[in-house]
Amino acid sequence: HVSIGPFGAHFQPLSGDPIGDAKSNLIGWFAGDSTELAELSGTGGNGDGNCDNGESCGLWAGPGGDLIRDRIPTYIAPVAASLTRLRLNNGPDATYFDSVPHWEIDMALNSRYSLRIGHLGGIAPTLRDKILAATGIDTDGYTGPAGDVFTGAAINLDAGDALAFPQVFAQEIPGQPGYYRGGHLISPWVQMEFTVADHQEDGEVCVFDLMAPAQKDDIQAAMAADMANPESQRYSAFASSQWVWRAEGLVCPVYSPKPDDFSNIHTRLGGWTERPEIGTTVNELFAIVRIEKAASIYDVANYDSATVEHLAMRAVGPGIPGFSWTMPDGTLATPFIAVGEVIEESADSLLIKWRDIGWSAPAYQRAAFLLDNQGLKIKWGDFADSAIGASLPTLDASEPCNDSETLCYDHQARL
């Protein structure tokens, strides 16, 4: 049971990368829906064993989790290729089923395209034997150090060769032997992430654009159906923010994130990271994200009007305290992630209607910006309770970044 995510996505549960995730974000579920889960005994349910709404449930996987272990999928080589890189990112990790490590492999598919597969929990026997013969390294017993195990080598792969197994989120539920959950989700799941690089584009591209049009259409329809399903394992927990993630309803909104220059505010998927400046701390991300109105899942009723073309997001990096924003009534809003509608946009200014930021109503904010050869500079105005009440700050090119109302960004991934 696979849930398909769009290329280049910014918002959860599509992606965890606010500046745009230029890879394929797929989730594999071990249970297709609640009918394949079981009510846990002694947890206050109705006792019929079925997983009904609101009950505590888990997946029966047998003693030791063998029913999960037997169903872990295998990546196979799509064409004859060359393995060019093997990397151990982390050693054994109890976060994952069977405490597997985190491997990553690169392969050249031809002179133009290469494939990188990450979040691998193990190397398949066929590939393990080829790596052992070529390098003397046994991936079954290798525990580190973390880093590239080999790079620049070329190990020939045949089409259909078993390559590796993804990491699995599955933990046995305390007091319920043989029943498993997938972290904070009910069903155990598989993290399937990979990138395809087009060396003519000098970067990652959307793999679905490399498929036959009919196949891509089928994948698009499957993703849209999952998004529209009120019981979707991926989306149902995020129903209150559907106006956010439904904005990214195309599997391939772009072929490539390029250009990644500073020619306008929308380059490199509209994703920006705070850059280091004197007297500042790198702790913030900013994105301006196009609403994909051509997607069947798009709903104009989600937004202020049909003229809204973009969403804006500000987010703090991992482990960093939330923002501290003074609202029009003097209270503080402290979101870690803030998303809003871009109500107005010009060549050097934005008007944003921030929603769901922990204040009693939407908050409006104008921002002045400029672009130069170093990146993007934004000066944020005061919050207001109406669009007409939001004032545009004055931004001068010589004004320094001060880590408060004037922020400077570029496209480097620092957080």
XYZ file of C-alpha atoms in Angstrom, residues 113-386:
274
model
C 20.816 10.121 -15.460
C 21.837 8.834 -12.051
C 19.796 7.502 -9.142
C 20.367 7.935 -5.409
C 18.401 5.838 -2.925
C 18.456 6.806 0.738
C 17.005 5.549 4.026
C 18.180 2.016 3.324
C 18.228 -0.407 6.217
C 20.223 -3.125 4.502
C 21.972 -4.187 1.312
C 20.444 -7.118 -0.597
C 22.515 -10.327 -0.840
C 23.130 -9.981 -4.594
C 24.591 -6.506 -4.249
C 26.366 -7.375 -1.014
C 28.245 -10.139 -2.841
C 29.230 -7.805 -5.687
C 30.474 -5.154 -3.254
C 32.425 -7.763 -1.283
C 34.074 -9.110 -4.440
C 35.014 -5.634 -5.688
C 36.094 -3.980 -2.435
C 36.520 -6.615 0.257
C 33.837 -4.867 2.331
C 31.067 -7.010 3.792
C 28.048 -4.747 4.262
C 26.368 -7.308 6.517
C 28.984 -6.802 9.198
C 30.141 -3.257 8.513
C 29.383 -0.897 11.412
C 31.423 2.180 10.577
C 32.810 4.681 10.688
C 30.008 6.636 9.049
C 30.826 8.142 5.679
C 31.539 7.007 2.149
C 32.481 3.329 2.151
C 33.553 3.651 -1.432
C 33.107 6.257 -4.134
C 34.206 6.522 -7.728
C 34.206 2.754 -8.203
C 31.945 1.148 -10.779
C 30.238 -2.111 -9.867
C 28.136 -3.433 -12.722
C 24.466 -4.053 -12.002
C 22.062 -6.027 -14.143
C 18.491 -4.913 -14.709
C 16.372 -6.561 -12.027
C 19.218 -7.002 -9.536
C 18.031 -6.781 -5.938
C 19.725 -3.743 -4.420
C 18.614 -2.947 -0.891
C 15.818 -2.757 1.667
C 14.288 0.454 3.056
C 14.214 1.325 6.734
C 10.939 0.487 8.487
C 9.190 2.422 11.233
C 7.716 -0.314 13.439
C 7.925 -0.739 17.197
C 6.279 -3.407 19.305
C 3.575 -1.845 21.478
C 4.405 -2.112 25.202
C 2.155 -4.640 26.924
C 0.805 -5.906 23.584
C 3.219 -8.635 22.429
C 3.135 -9.208 18.676
C 1.349 -5.919 17.923
C 3.218 -3.081 16.260
C 2.854 0.604 15.467
C 4.873 2.901 13.222
C 6.127 5.591 15.560
C 3.381 8.179 16.031
C 1.294 6.506 13.299
C -0.907 3.473 13.830
C 0.295 1.413 10.886
C 3.965 0.489 10.554
C 5.409 2.100 7.447
C 8.365 2.208 5.108
C 10.285 5.371 4.255
C 10.955 5.333 0.497
C 12.983 8.305 -0.712
C 15.093 8.548 -3.837
C 16.376 11.194 -6.216
C 17.020 11.124 -9.940
C 19.656 13.533 -11.247
C 19.696 14.797 -14.821
C 23.280 15.819 -15.526
C 22.172 18.050 -18.386
C 20.211 19.993 -15.756
C 22.996 19.606 -13.193
C 20.603 18.527 -10.473
C 17.588 16.583 -9.297
C 14.525 16.171 -11.502
C 11.031 14.775 -11.096
C 11.154 11.058 -11.847
C 7.478 10.975 -12.846
C 8.277 13.226 -15.819
C 10.544 10.466 -17.133
C 7.652 7.994 -17.318
C 5.196 7.397 -20.125
C 2.427 10.035 -19.968
C -0.275 7.457 -19.224
C 1.753 6.041 -16.330
C 2.348 9.510 -14.917
C -1.389 10.247 -15.210
C -2.178 7.091 -13.223
C 0.249 8.126 -10.488
C -1.238 11.623 -10.402
C -4.746 10.170 -10.061
C -3.626 7.852 -7.249
C -2.070 10.742 -5.325
C -5.168 12.913 -5.773
C -7.423 10.086 -4.573
C -5.276 9.631 -1.471
C -5.432 13.362 -0.736
C -9.215 13.378 -1.147
C -9.762 10.311 1.053
C -10.982 11.470 4.509
C -9.567 8.246 6.001
C -6.160 8.501 4.323
C -3.397 7.276 6.607
C -1.161 10.056 5.343
C -3.530 13.015 5.236
C -6.401 12.464 7.674
C -4.370 13.623 10.691
C -3.656 16.864 8.802
C -7.262 17.593 7.822
C -7.278 20.982 9.547
C -4.393 22.168 7.360
C -5.672 20.757 4.072
C -5.680 24.277 2.617
C -1.880 24.101 2.917
C -0.931 20.707 1.511
C -3.661 20.639 -1.133
C -1.846 23.580 -2.703
C 0.859 21.132 -3.823
C -1.404 18.718 -5.651
C 0.708 17.888 -8.723
C 3.243 15.059 -8.706
C 5.544 17.137 -10.930
C 4.926 20.858 -10.427
C 8.311 21.397 -12.094
C 10.791 19.149 -13.887
C 13.745 20.648 -12.024
C 14.264 23.104 -9.141
C 16.537 25.100 -11.429
C 17.310 27.891 -11.782
C 18.769 28.246 -8.311
C 19.982 31.797 -8.833
C 18.676 35.025 -7.303
C 16.888 36.385 -10.378
C 13.530 36.416 -8.581
C 11.944 35.364 -5.313
C 10.564 32.128 -6.814
C 13.830 30.450 -7.874
C 14.881 27.059 -6.458
C 11.277 26.087 -5.607
C 10.852 29.396 -3.768
C 12.834 28.006 -0.823
C 15.276 30.180 1.118
C 17.555 29.607 4.134
C 18.804 32.382 6.376
C 22.422 33.136 5.539
C 25.159 34.029 8.040
C 25.714 37.741 8.534
C 27.579 39.737 11.185
C 25.574 39.738 14.407
C 22.984 37.216 13.231
C 22.223 33.556 13.936
C 21.200 31.186 11.158
C 17.899 29.797 12.421
C 15.124 30.555 9.922
C 13.685 29.271 6.646
C 11.382 31.098 4.251
C 9.434 29.791 1.277
C 6.994 31.187 -1.242
C 5.111 28.302 -2.823
C 2.967 28.295 -5.931
C -0.598 27.018 -5.527
C -1.091 24.343 -8.188
C -4.475 25.384 -9.541
C -4.337 22.802 -12.326
C -4.520 19.982 -9.775
C -7.896 18.283 -9.365
C -7.511 18.585 -5.595
C -7.312 22.406 -5.747
C -10.285 24.112 -4.096
C -10.666 27.869 -4.480
C -12.833 27.924 -1.337
C -9.712 27.204 0.714
C -8.331 30.674 0.038
C -9.142 34.349 0.405
C -10.017 34.617 -3.286
C -9.369 33.048 -6.673
C -6.553 35.547 -7.227
C -4.319 34.027 -4.529
C -1.421 32.403 -6.390
C 1.093 31.572 -3.644
C 1.447 30.518 -0.030
C 4.231 31.832 2.180
C 5.942 29.999 5.016
C 8.366 30.969 7.742
C 9.876 28.218 9.882
C 12.593 27.849 12.489
C 15.216 25.141 12.170
C 15.209 21.877 14.158
C 15.691 22.326 17.897
C 15.319 26.113 17.703
C 12.687 27.920 19.841
C 9.624 29.177 18.005
C 9.097 32.713 16.788
C 7.970 35.388 19.227
C 5.681 37.698 17.290
C 3.746 40.593 18.787
C 0.175 40.504 17.550
C -2.058 43.579 17.060
C -3.587 43.163 20.537
C -0.172 42.976 22.225
C -0.213 39.218 22.838
C 2.528 36.924 21.578
C 2.252 34.230 18.918
C 4.999 31.601 19.100
C 4.679 29.285 16.079
C 7.485 27.022 14.909
C 5.997 27.038 11.411
C 3.745 29.775 10.042
C 1.893 29.538 6.734
C -0.155 32.213 5.062
C -1.707 33.305 1.795
C 0.108 35.846 -0.338
C -2.752 38.293 -0.894
C -0.682 40.785 -2.884
C 2.691 40.485 -4.596
C 4.772 43.008 -6.506
C 8.358 43.080 -7.713
C 9.530 44.188 -4.266
C 6.761 43.588 -1.720
C 4.351 41.014 -0.299
C 1.122 41.171 1.685
C 0.605 37.950 3.636
C -2.470 36.748 5.492
C -1.021 34.458 8.166
C -3.393 31.702 9.289
C -3.390 29.295 12.256
C -0.386 30.874 13.993
C -1.826 30.713 17.505
C -3.702 34.005 17.415
C -7.475 34.368 17.539
C -7.760 35.521 13.912
C -5.679 35.792 10.745
C -2.854 38.308 11.029
C -1.805 40.482 8.111
C 1.762 41.525 7.426
C 3.489 43.421 4.646
C 7.094 42.754 3.728
C 9.513 44.636 1.495
C 12.205 42.627 -0.277
C 15.084 42.980 -2.681
C 17.393 40.603 -4.505
C 21.091 41.004 -5.224
C 24.081 38.798 -5.982
C 24.107 37.524 -2.392
C 20.489 36.426 -2.271
C 17.232 37.695 -0.809
C 16.721 40.390 1.829
C 13.303 40.823 3.463
C 12.177 43.484 5.889
C 9.097 42.363 7.789
C 6.493 44.914 8.842
C 4.281 44.932 11.933
C 1.319 42.580 12.205
C -2.169 44.002 11.726
C -5.713 42.693 12.062
C -6.658 43.747 8.520
